[in-house]
mmCIF file of C-alpha atoms and ligand atoms in Angstrom:
data_model
loop_
_atom_site.group_PDB
_atom_site.id
_atom_site.type_symbol
_atom_site.label_atom_id
_atom_site.label_comp_id
_atom_site.label_asym_id
_atom_site.label_seq_id
_atom_site.Cartn_x
_atom_site.Cartn_y
_atom_site.Cartn_z
ATOM 1 C CA UNK A 75 77.479 -149.795 15.268
ATOM 2 C CA UNK A 76 80.360 -147.419 15.988
ATOM 3 C CA UNK A 77 83.945 -148.384 16.734
ATOM 4 C CA UNK A 78 84.081 -145.533 19.180
ATOM 5 C CA UNK A 79 80.751 -143.649 19.693
ATOM 6 C CA UNK A 80 81.710 -140.009 20.299
ATOM 7 C CA UNK A 81 78.184 -138.743 19.314
ATOM 8 C CA UNK A 82 76.652 -140.620 22.167
ATOM 9 C CA UNK A 83 79.231 -139.199 24.485
ATOM 10 C CA UNK A 84 78.521 -135.716 23.256
ATOM 11 C CA UNK A 85 74.838 -136.118 24.049
ATOM 12 C CA UNK A 86 75.805 -136.766 27.661
ATOM 13 C CA UNK A 87 77.774 -133.477 28.066
ATOM 14 C CA UNK A 88 76.096 -131.306 25.384
ATOM 15 C CA UNK A 89 74.896 -128.455 27.543
ATOM 16 C CA UNK A 90 78.175 -128.178 29.488
ATOM 17 C CA UNK A 91 80.305 -128.391 26.348
ATOM 18 C CA UNK A 92 78.242 -125.681 24.529
ATOM 19 C CA UNK A 93 78.323 -123.414 27.512
ATOM 20 C CA UNK A 94 82.112 -123.655 27.878
ATOM 21 C CA UNK A 95 82.684 -123.104 24.165
ATOM 22 C CA UNK A 96 80.436 -120.111 24.190
ATOM 23 C CA UNK A 97 82.520 -118.639 27.165
ATOM 24 C CA UNK A 98 85.672 -118.956 25.053
ATOM 25 C CA UNK A 99 83.911 -117.222 22.064
ATOM 26 C CA UNK A 100 82.946 -114.504 24.441
ATOM 27 C CA UNK A 101 86.325 -113.736 26.018
ATOM 28 C CA UNK A 102 88.192 -114.176 22.726
ATOM 29 C CA UNK A 103 91.465 -115.561 24.178
ATOM 30 C CA UNK A 104 91.433 -118.392 21.655
ATOM 31 C CA UNK A 105 94.869 -119.806 22.312
ATOM 32 C CA UNK A 106 96.355 -120.363 25.712
ATOM 33 C CA UNK A 107 93.316 -118.757 27.351
ATOM 34 C CA UNK A 108 92.345 -119.110 30.993
ATOM 35 C CA UNK A 109 90.876 -122.669 30.353
ATOM 36 C CA UNK A 110 94.427 -124.019 29.884
ATOM 37 C CA UNK A 111 95.661 -123.218 33.432
ATOM 38 C CA UNK A 112 92.415 -124.597 34.866
ATOM 39 C CA UNK A 113 92.735 -127.820 32.901
ATOM 40 C CA UNK A 114 96.428 -128.206 33.756
ATOM 41 C CA UNK A 115 95.618 -127.963 37.442
ATOM 42 C CA UNK A 116 92.791 -130.542 37.188
ATOM 43 C CA UNK A 117 94.898 -132.948 35.129
ATOM 44 C CA UNK A 118 97.890 -132.757 37.399
ATOM 45 C CA UNK A 119 95.662 -133.436 40.487
ATOM 46 C CA UNK A 120 94.003 -136.290 38.704
ATOM 47 C CA UNK A 121 97.142 -138.130 37.926
ATOM 48 C CA UNK A 122 98.854 -137.048 41.121
ATOM 49 C CA UNK A 123 101.809 -135.053 39.707
ATOM 50 C CA UNK A 124 103.172 -131.541 40.448
ATOM 51 C CA UNK A 125 103.038 -130.175 36.933
ATOM 52 C CA UNK A 126 101.035 -130.504 33.847
ATOM 53 C CA UNK A 127 101.849 -128.716 30.600
ATOM 54 C CA UNK A 128 99.056 -128.814 27.873
ATOM 55 C CA UNK A 129 100.112 -128.759 24.385
ATOM 56 C CA UNK A 130 99.127 -129.155 20.776
ATOM 57 C CA UNK A 131 99.175 -133.026 20.422
ATOM 58 C CA UNK A 132 100.286 -136.244 21.935
ATOM 59 C CA UNK A 133 103.242 -136.296 19.480
ATOM 60 C CA UNK A 134 104.375 -132.827 20.686
ATOM 61 C CA UNK A 135 103.925 -134.040 24.327
ATOM 62 C CA UNK A 136 106.519 -136.775 23.625
ATOM 63 C CA UNK A 137 108.864 -134.446 21.697
ATOM 64 C CA UNK A 138 108.976 -131.652 24.343
ATOM 65 C CA UNK A 139 110.394 -133.751 27.299
ATOM 66 C CA UNK A 140 113.074 -135.280 25.003
ATOM 67 C CA UNK A 141 114.029 -131.701 23.893
ATOM 68 C CA UNK A 142 114.270 -130.529 27.378
ATOM 69 C CA UNK A 143 116.627 -133.454 28.142
ATOM 70 C CA UNK A 144 118.815 -132.476 25.195
ATOM 71 C CA UNK A 145 118.357 -135.882 23.536
ATOM 72 C CA UNK A 146 120.058 -135.825 20.134
ATOM 73 C CA UNK A 147 122.487 -137.344 17.753
ATOM 74 C CA UNK A 148 124.495 -140.324 19.148
ATOM 75 C CA UNK A 149 121.893 -141.044 21.828
ATOM 76 C CA UNK A 150 119.907 -144.314 22.243
ATOM 77 C CA UNK A 151 116.338 -144.208 23.301
ATOM 78 C CA UNK A 152 114.742 -147.603 24.046
ATOM 79 C CA UNK A 153 111.179 -148.281 22.945
ATOM 80 C CA UNK A 154 108.890 -150.886 21.586
ATOM 81 C CA UNK A 155 108.337 -151.549 17.936
ATOM 82 C CA UNK A 156 104.631 -152.502 18.633
ATOM 83 C CA UNK A 157 103.221 -148.968 18.892
ATOM 84 C CA UNK A 158 101.974 -146.083 16.870
ATOM 85 C CA UNK A 159 104.709 -144.424 14.781
ATOM 86 C CA UNK A 160 104.741 -141.161 16.910
ATOM 87 C CA UNK A 161 106.454 -143.001 19.757
ATOM 88 C CA UNK A 162 109.628 -143.713 17.672
ATOM 89 C CA UNK A 163 109.312 -140.774 15.354
ATOM 90 C CA UNK A 164 110.036 -138.108 18.028
ATOM 91 C CA UNK A 165 113.210 -139.849 18.849
ATOM 92 C CA UNK A 166 114.288 -139.919 15.140
ATOM 93 C CA UNK A 167 113.212 -136.187 14.682
ATOM 94 C CA UNK A 168 115.769 -135.198 17.242
ATOM 95 C CA UNK A 169 118.512 -137.183 15.502
ATOM 96 C CA UNK A 170 118.635 -139.762 18.252
ATOM 97 C CA UNK A 171 118.388 -143.520 17.568
ATOM 98 C CA UNK A 172 115.320 -145.521 18.564
ATOM 99 C CA UNK A 173 116.555 -148.876 19.884
ATOM 100 C CA UNK A 174 113.685 -151.364 19.711
ATOM 101 C CA UNK A 175 112.938 -153.971 22.425
ATOM 102 C CA UNK A 176 110.419 -156.783 21.974
ATOM 103 C CA UNK A 177 107.218 -156.998 23.916
ATOM 104 C CA UNK A 178 105.671 -159.182 26.580
ATOM 105 C CA UNK A 179 103.435 -161.746 24.843
ATOM 106 C CA UNK A 180 100.640 -161.279 27.403
ATOM 107 C CA UNK A 181 100.506 -157.558 27.921
ATOM 108 C CA UNK A 182 101.959 -156.322 24.501
ATOM 109 C CA UNK A 183 104.050 -153.829 26.509
ATOM 110 C CA UNK A 184 107.873 -153.538 26.450
ATOM 111 C CA UNK A 185 109.523 -156.609 28.056
ATOM 112 C CA UNK A 186 111.785 -155.509 30.943
ATOM 113 C CA UNK A 187 114.091 -158.513 30.667
ATOM 114 C CA UNK A 188 114.600 -157.869 26.972
ATOM 115 C CA UNK A 189 115.033 -154.178 27.752
ATOM 116 C CA UNK A 190 117.957 -154.877 30.060
ATOM 117 C CA UNK A 191 119.575 -157.032 27.407
ATOM 118 C CA UNK A 192 119.296 -154.335 24.752
ATOM 119 C CA UNK A 193 120.649 -151.726 27.196
ATOM 120 C CA UNK A 194 123.675 -154.026 27.878
ATOM 121 C CA UNK A 195 124.124 -154.655 24.154
ATOM 122 C CA UNK A 196 124.225 -150.933 23.281
ATOM 123 C CA UNK A 197 126.738 -150.317 26.121
ATOM 124 C CA UNK A 198 129.004 -153.217 24.969
ATOM 125 C CA UNK A 199 128.842 -151.949 21.305
ATOM 126 C CA UNK A 200 129.937 -148.496 22.461
ATOM 127 C CA UNK A 201 128.457 -146.599 19.397
ATOM 128 C CA UNK A 202 125.479 -144.921 21.098
ATOM 129 C CA UNK A 203 125.011 -143.479 24.529
ATOM 130 C CA UNK A 204 121.990 -144.990 26.361
ATOM 131 C CA UNK A 205 119.884 -141.956 27.536
ATOM 132 C CA UNK A 206 116.289 -142.830 27.980
ATOM 133 C CA UNK A 207 113.442 -145.428 27.950
ATOM 134 C CA UNK A 208 110.097 -144.658 26.225
ATOM 135 C CA UNK A 209 107.678 -147.323 27.421
ATOM 136 C CA UNK A 210 104.098 -147.196 25.954
ATOM 137 C CA UNK A 211 100.936 -148.004 27.849
ATOM 138 C CA UNK A 212 99.519 -149.992 24.928
ATOM 139 C CA UNK A 213 95.755 -150.144 24.594
ATOM 140 C CA UNK A 214 95.358 -148.452 27.885
ATOM 141 C CA UNK A 215 97.280 -150.921 30.085
ATOM 142 C CA UNK A 216 100.303 -149.257 31.922
ATOM 143 C CA UNK A 217 103.751 -150.791 31.292
ATOM 144 C CA UNK A 218 105.601 -152.693 34.004
ATOM 145 C CA UNK A 219 107.077 -149.418 35.666
ATOM 146 C CA UNK A 220 108.321 -151.215 38.697
ATOM 147 C CA UNK A 221 110.698 -153.268 36.608
ATOM 148 C CA UNK A 222 111.440 -150.494 34.107
ATOM 149 C CA UNK A 223 112.167 -147.826 36.687
ATOM 150 C CA UNK A 224 114.603 -150.255 38.515
ATOM 151 C CA UNK A 225 116.481 -150.864 35.203
ATOM 152 C CA UNK A 226 116.514 -147.086 34.568
ATOM 153 C CA UNK A 227 117.991 -146.473 37.865
ATOM 154 C CA UNK A 228 120.629 -149.245 37.465
ATOM 155 C CA UNK A 229 121.899 -147.700 34.147
ATOM 156 C CA UNK A 230 121.165 -144.053 34.860
ATOM 157 C CA UNK A 231 118.505 -143.681 32.222
ATOM 158 C CA UNK A 232 115.622 -141.203 32.069
ATOM 159 C CA UNK A 233 111.955 -142.638 31.658
ATOM 160 C CA UNK A 234 109.368 -140.985 29.564
ATOM 161 C CA UNK A 235 105.938 -142.718 29.803
ATOM 162 C CA UNK A 236 103.925 -142.700 26.566
ATOM 163 C CA UNK A 237 100.432 -142.659 28.022
ATOM 164 C CA UNK A 238 98.683 -141.451 24.899
ATOM 165 C CA UNK A 239 96.429 -144.553 25.324
ATOM 166 C CA UNK A 240 96.957 -144.999 29.019
ATOM 167 C CA UNK A 241 95.353 -141.931 30.603
ATOM 168 C CA UNK A 242 92.815 -143.233 33.176
ATOM 169 C CA UNK A 243 94.737 -146.449 33.848
ATOM 170 C CA UNK A 244 96.723 -147.189 37.038
ATOM 171 C CA UNK A 245 98.995 -149.637 38.921
ATOM 172 C CA UNK A 246 97.988 -150.390 42.529
ATOM 173 C CA UNK A 247 96.161 -147.054 42.689
ATOM 174 C CA UNK A 248 99.055 -145.066 41.078
ATOM 175 C CA UNK A 249 97.701 -143.345 37.992
ATOM 176 C CA UNK A 250 99.098 -143.531 34.469
ATOM 177 C CA UNK A 251 101.005 -140.290 33.717
ATOM 178 C CA UNK A 252 102.686 -140.450 37.130
ATOM 179 C CA UNK A 253 105.469 -142.792 36.083
ATOM 180 C CA UNK A 254 108.991 -141.952 34.972
ATOM 181 C CA UNK A 255 110.667 -138.429 35.150
ATOM 182 C CA UNK A 256 107.952 -137.359 32.698
ATOM 183 C CA UNK A 257 104.826 -138.635 31.048
ATOM 184 C CA UNK A 258 102.878 -137.706 27.965
ATOM 185 C CA UNK A 259 99.347 -138.095 26.889
ATOM 186 C CA UNK A 260 97.255 -137.324 23.810
ATOM 187 C CA UNK A 261 93.739 -135.802 23.640
ATOM 188 C CA UNK A 262 93.190 -136.974 19.904
ATOM 189 C CA UNK A 263 89.380 -137.580 19.771
ATOM 190 C CA UNK A 264 89.635 -141.317 19.823
ATOM 191 C CA UNK A 265 91.888 -141.616 22.919
ATOM 192 C CA UNK A 266 90.291 -142.506 26.284
ATOM 193 C CA UNK A 267 90.206 -138.662 27.100
ATOM 194 C CA UNK A 268 89.708 -136.939 23.808
ATOM 195 C CA UNK A 269 89.025 -133.314 22.712
ATOM 196 C CA UNK A 270 87.384 -132.262 19.412
ATOM 197 C CA UNK A 271 90.689 -131.737 17.639
ATOM 198 C CA UNK A 272 94.389 -132.287 18.439
ATOM 199 C CA UNK A 273 95.784 -131.818 21.949
ATOM 200 C CA UNK A 274 98.157 -133.294 24.413
ATOM 201 C CA UNK A 275 99.779 -132.909 27.843
ATOM 202 C CA UNK A 276 103.153 -133.453 29.551
ATOM 203 C CA UNK A 277 103.434 -134.336 33.242
ATOM 204 C CA UNK A 278 106.462 -133.984 35.605
ATOM 205 C CA UNK A 279 107.374 -133.390 39.225
ATOM 206 C CA UNK A 280 110.495 -131.602 38.312
ATOM 207 C CA UNK A 281 110.698 -127.702 38.771
ATOM 208 C CA UNK A 282 113.515 -127.193 36.356
ATOM 209 C CA UNK A 283 111.938 -129.434 33.708
ATOM 210 C CA UNK A 284 108.645 -127.660 34.093
ATOM 211 C CA UNK A 285 110.197 -124.353 33.323
ATOM 212 C CA UNK A 286 111.891 -125.696 30.240
ATOM 213 C CA UNK A 287 108.587 -127.318 29.026
ATOM 214 C CA UNK A 288 106.852 -124.026 29.251
ATOM 215 C CA UNK A 289 109.661 -122.390 27.235
ATOM 216 C CA UNK A 290 109.807 -125.124 24.636
ATOM 217 C CA UNK A 291 105.972 -124.952 24.203
ATOM 218 C CA UNK A 292 106.299 -121.443 22.763
ATOM 219 C CA UNK A 293 109.339 -121.273 20.613
ATOM 220 C CA UNK A 294 111.793 -121.477 23.430
ATOM 221 C CA UNK A 295 110.803 -118.223 24.864
ATOM 222 C CA UNK A 296 112.220 -116.768 28.081
ATOM 223 C CA UNK A 297 110.585 -114.246 30.419
ATOM 224 C CA UNK A 298 111.341 -111.556 27.797
ATOM 225 C CA UNK A 299 108.976 -112.431 24.940
ATOM 226 C CA UNK A 300 111.517 -111.542 22.110
ATOM 227 C CA UNK A 301 114.597 -113.147 23.843
ATOM 228 C CA UNK A 302 114.605 -116.844 23.153
ATOM 229 C CA UNK A 303 116.427 -119.116 25.442
ATOM 230 C CA UNK A 304 116.504 -122.229 23.336
ATOM 231 C CA UNK A 305 115.116 -123.783 20.127
ATOM 232 C CA UNK A 306 111.492 -124.574 20.672
ATOM 233 C CA UNK A 307 108.144 -125.359 18.996
ATOM 234 C CA UNK A 308 104.751 -123.929 18.351
ATOM 235 C CA UNK A 309 103.048 -126.450 20.719
ATOM 236 C CA UNK A 310 100.272 -124.314 22.235
ATOM 237 C CA UNK A 311 96.854 -125.629 22.983
ATOM 238 C CA UNK A 312 93.561 -124.014 21.810
ATOM 239 C CA UNK A 313 91.308 -122.753 24.535
ATOM 240 C CA UNK A 314 88.253 -124.414 22.925
ATOM 241 C CA UNK A 315 89.963 -127.845 23.191
ATOM 242 C CA UNK A 316 90.659 -127.171 26.941
ATOM 243 C CA UNK A 317 87.091 -126.129 27.465
ATOM 244 C CA UNK A 318 85.873 -129.428 25.962
ATOM 245 C CA UNK A 319 88.316 -131.449 28.127
ATOM 246 C CA UNK A 320 87.089 -129.639 31.214
ATOM 247 C CA UNK A 321 83.547 -130.749 30.371
ATOM 248 C CA UNK A 322 84.762 -134.337 29.699
ATOM 249 C CA UNK A 323 86.710 -134.563 32.898
ATOM 250 C CA UNK A 324 83.352 -134.386 34.804
ATOM 251 C CA UNK A 325 82.325 -137.781 33.310
ATOM 252 C CA UNK A 326 85.785 -139.294 32.853
ATOM 253 C CA UNK A 327 85.889 -141.502 35.958
ATOM 254 C CA UNK A 328 82.523 -142.931 35.187
ATOM 255 C CA UNK A 329 83.595 -143.535 31.608
ATOM 256 C CA UNK A 330 86.673 -145.519 32.778
ATOM 257 C CA UNK A 331 84.396 -147.670 34.920
ATOM 258 C CA UNK A 332 81.983 -148.254 32.021
ATOM 259 C CA UNK A 333 84.964 -149.175 29.739
ATOM 260 C CA UNK A 334 86.104 -151.656 32.405
ATOM 261 C CA UNK A 335 82.573 -153.148 32.531
ATOM 262 C CA UNK A 336 82.450 -153.509 28.720
ATOM 263 C CA UNK A 337 85.806 -155.236 28.765
ATOM 264 C CA UNK A 338 84.786 -157.574 31.489
ATOM 265 C CA UNK A 339 81.667 -158.592 29.498
ATOM 266 C CA UNK A 340 83.679 -159.051 26.335
ATOM 267 C CA UNK A 341 86.227 -161.183 28.186
ATOM 268 C CA UNK A 342 83.502 -163.366 29.773
ATOM 269 C CA UNK A 343 81.733 -163.877 26.408
ATOM 270 C CA UNK A 344 84.862 -164.337 24.216
ATOM 271 C CA UNK A 345 87.017 -166.600 26.401
ATOM 272 C CA UNK A 346 87.930 -169.751 24.537
ATOM 273 C CA UNK A 347 86.940 -168.292 21.161
ATOM 274 C CA UNK A 348 89.840 -165.851 20.831
ATOM 275 C CA UNK A 349 92.762 -164.979 23.130
ATOM 276 C CA UNK A 350 91.341 -162.290 25.473
ATOM 277 C CA UNK A 351 93.518 -159.539 27.083
ATOM 278 C CA UNK A 352 95.530 -160.186 30.198
ATOM 279 C CA UNK A 353 95.369 -157.523 32.905
ATOM 280 C CA UNK A 354 97.983 -158.314 35.672
ATOM 281 C CA UNK A 355 97.006 -158.078 39.364
ATOM 282 C CA UNK A 356 96.720 -154.499 40.700
ATOM 283 C CA UNK A 357 96.584 -152.965 37.108
ATOM 284 C CA UNK A 358 93.609 -151.031 35.752
ATOM 285 C CA UNK A 359 93.487 -150.501 32.059
ATOM 286 C CA UNK A 360 91.887 -147.354 30.420
ATOM 287 C CA UNK A 361 90.840 -149.573 27.561
ATOM 288 C CA UNK A 362 91.790 -147.316 24.768
ATOM 289 C CA UNK A 363 91.381 -150.469 22.735
ATOM 290 C CA UNK A 364 89.849 -153.966 23.351
ATOM 291 C CA UNK A 365 92.254 -156.132 21.383
ATOM 292 C CA UNK A 366 92.120 -159.994 20.984
ATOM 293 C CA UNK A 367 94.209 -162.554 19.231
ATOM 294 C CA UNK A 368 92.849 -164.749 16.503
ATOM 295 C CA UNK A 369 94.503 -168.264 15.899
ATOM 296 C CA UNK A 370 96.114 -167.064 12.646
ATOM 297 C CA UNK A 371 96.010 -164.345 10.103
ATOM 298 C CA UNK A 372 93.480 -166.350 8.062
ATOM 299 C CA UNK A 373 91.264 -166.739 11.244
ATOM 300 C CA UNK A 374 91.551 -162.998 11.908
ATOM 301 C CA UNK A 375 90.460 -162.188 8.369
ATOM 302 C CA UNK A 376 87.497 -164.614 8.651
ATOM 303 C CA UNK A 377 86.274 -163.012 11.842
ATOM 304 C CA UNK A 378 86.712 -159.389 10.629
ATOM 305 C CA UNK A 379 84.829 -160.114 7.438
ATOM 306 C CA UNK A 380 81.901 -161.877 9.237
ATOM 307 C CA UNK A 381 81.674 -158.865 11.606
ATOM 308 C CA UNK A 382 81.857 -156.492 8.710
ATOM 309 C CA UNK A 383 78.846 -158.212 7.057
ATOM 310 C CA UNK A 384 76.839 -157.317 10.095
ATOM 311 C CA UNK A 385 78.156 -153.693 9.994
ATOM 312 C CA UNK A 386 80.320 -154.242 13.027
ATOM 313 C CA UNK A 387 83.691 -152.250 12.575
ATOM 314 C CA UNK A 388 87.014 -153.715 13.692
ATOM 315 C CA UNK A 389 90.648 -152.389 13.325
ATOM 316 C CA UNK A 390 94.105 -153.786 13.444
ATOM 317 C CA UNK A 391 96.571 -152.161 15.883
ATOM 318 C CA UNK A 392 99.277 -152.590 14.598
ATOM 319 C CA UNK A 393 99.486 -154.509 11.311
ATOM 320 C CA UNK A 394 103.267 -153.839 10.843
ATOM 321 C CA UNK A 395 105.791 -153.402 13.703
ATOM 322 C CA UNK A 396 107.944 -150.281 13.390
ATOM 323 C CA UNK A 397 111.183 -151.996 12.784
ATOM 324 C CA UNK A 398 109.754 -153.447 9.448
ATOM 325 C CA UNK A 399 108.460 -150.173 8.174
ATOM 326 C CA UNK A 400 110.079 -148.216 5.241
ATOM 327 C CA UNK A 401 110.684 -145.178 7.527
ATOM 328 C CA UNK A 402 113.015 -147.337 9.574
ATOM 329 C CA UNK A 403 114.828 -149.174 6.816
ATOM 330 C CA UNK A 404 117.874 -147.068 7.652
ATOM 331 C CA UNK A 405 118.190 -148.836 11.044
ATOM 332 C CA UNK A 406 118.737 -152.220 9.229
ATOM 333 C CA UNK A 407 116.389 -154.309 11.273
ATOM 334 C CA UNK A 408 114.967 -157.438 9.609
ATOM 335 C CA UNK A 409 112.155 -159.894 9.900
ATOM 336 C CA UNK A 410 112.729 -162.045 12.854
ATOM 337 C CA UNK A 411 114.432 -159.477 15.067
ATOM 338 C CA UNK A 412 111.392 -159.115 17.317
ATOM 339 C CA UNK A 413 109.406 -162.342 17.002
ATOM 340 C CA UNK A 414 106.715 -161.555 19.598
ATOM 341 C CA UNK A 415 105.806 -158.154 18.034
ATOM 342 C CA UNK A 416 105.803 -159.825 14.518
ATOM 343 C CA UNK A 417 103.642 -162.870 15.644
ATOM 344 C CA UNK A 418 101.201 -160.597 17.480
ATOM 345 C CA UNK A 419 100.839 -158.130 14.579
ATOM 346 C CA UNK A 420 99.689 -160.989 12.427
ATOM 347 C CA UNK A 421 96.919 -162.216 14.736
ATOM 348 C CA UNK A 422 95.671 -159.183 16.697
ATOM 349 C CA UNK A 423 92.524 -157.123 16.059
ATOM 350 C CA UNK A 424 90.423 -154.634 18.048
ATOM 351 C CA UNK A 425 86.688 -154.722 18.675
ATOM 352 C CA UNK A 426 84.328 -151.678 19.151
ATOM 353 C CA UNK A 427 85.167 -150.178 22.614
ATOM 354 C CA UNK A 428 83.565 -147.119 24.231
ATOM 355 C CA UNK A 429 81.850 -146.377 27.494
ATOM 356 C CA UNK A 430 78.286 -146.461 25.880
ATOM 357 C CA UNK A 431 78.524 -149.938 24.284
ATOM 358 C CA UNK A 432 75.374 -151.935 25.218
ATOM 359 C CA UNK A 433 75.473 -155.599 26.612
ATOM 360 C CA UNK A 434 73.299 -156.616 23.454
ATOM 361 C CA UNK A 435 75.959 -155.143 21.163
ATOM 362 C CA UNK A 436 78.600 -157.286 22.973
ATOM 363 C CA UNK A 437 76.408 -160.311 22.791
ATOM 364 C CA UNK A 438 76.022 -159.799 19.056
ATOM 365 C CA UNK A 439 79.739 -159.388 18.570
ATOM 366 C CA UNK A 440 80.608 -162.485 20.720
ATOM 367 C CA UNK A 441 78.155 -164.613 18.873
ATOM 368 C CA UNK A 442 79.571 -163.611 15.453
ATOM 369 C CA UNK A 443 83.119 -164.211 16.734
HETATM 370 C C1 PLP B 211 97.952 -141.534 19.549
HETATM 371 C C2 PLP B 211 99.367 -141.825 19.961
HETATM 372 C C3 PLP B 211 100.319 -140.911 19.986
HETATM 373 C C4 PLP B 211 100.305 -139.561 19.291
HETATM 374 O O1 PLP B 211 99.241 -138.696 19.716
HETATM 375 P P1 PLP B 211 98.696 -137.532 18.770
HETATM 376 O O2 PLP B 211 97.854 -136.729 19.626
HETATM 377 O O3 PLP B 211 97.970 -138.187 17.638
HETATM 378 O O4 PLP B 211 99.901 -136.825 18.228
HETATM 379 C C5 PLP B 211 101.604 -141.308 20.524
HETATM 380 N N1 PLP B 211 101.763 -142.503 21.043
HETATM 381 C C6 PLP B 211 100.740 -143.412 21.043
HETATM 382 C C7 PLP B 211 101.071 -144.753 21.691
HETATM 383 C C8 PLP B 211 99.550 -143.111 20.490
HETATM 384 O O5 PLP B 211 98.594 -144.004 20.529
#
């Protein structure tokens, strides 16, 4: 059994993918070719945003908006410690300070009440300037943007949605990547919408920001190719990756439905055995991961090893919250600072999740659990 079955997915779109890649080979515009604009238009329309800027990875897609906002030394950016390192890493790369906020015990996303407390704390301390909030749509479930956006408004903070795992999810019909002043996603192969290499995209409705993103994507270029307006990146996207994503977009809606069916079956069959995911009313998850809580670390180990005996892969996202990692030692956080993130990281594990998982596979997994 595969944790994510990308081969099965390729079989579904093989002819389309091959034809589109062949087209790129024929026209020879291998980087930023015509496929990029076509994809950007489709993605912007899909999520309901004015602009989409495709780029080289989900990490660069997070970095670029922060750069256009001029985030840097002395600035505080609020985020969750229960995420992939890239979320906080981009803040540190710019010299700004990630200020961690504990998660909600049910959704594993940033807790809005704790967020407001941390914002007030930073203001009272007076050492850092609160600038932005970087919520994560963990495992495919959008964060609580209603509450987050109202806190942002109250304290004049910008919001950047990390939808690397969230693309395809929604809140009351409003799609992930449409929240905040800007949103970022990743097309890493294992994400809900993945290409066959690295890729990402930034979304915004703001004209000025869009122009800056275009500039930052290619070394801070201006309209004159050799007159650079700002410090930028090499964050271009390969045409072949865009071609693959265009093919995958044709089956994506159906895949999100299938993932939701798989999740529903899992929850029905696992309820009472482990703690199954909570999806608040009106929310749709893109199910980047199906993650459950065991009773304890020992219980988790037992289940994982039983599954492994039957060649069923599992994974732990995330075994160590970011505030306890060596890279963030310099921020001087300690064990006990974010009790929910710490407790969840000891009990959580993820089961195979992809649109082509069969009911008999789910039955087998549930039985072993
Ligand atoms: C994968 C991921 C990223 C980074 O995306 P890459 O394309 O791998 O650079 C950022 N944030 C989260 C939450 C992710 O899961």
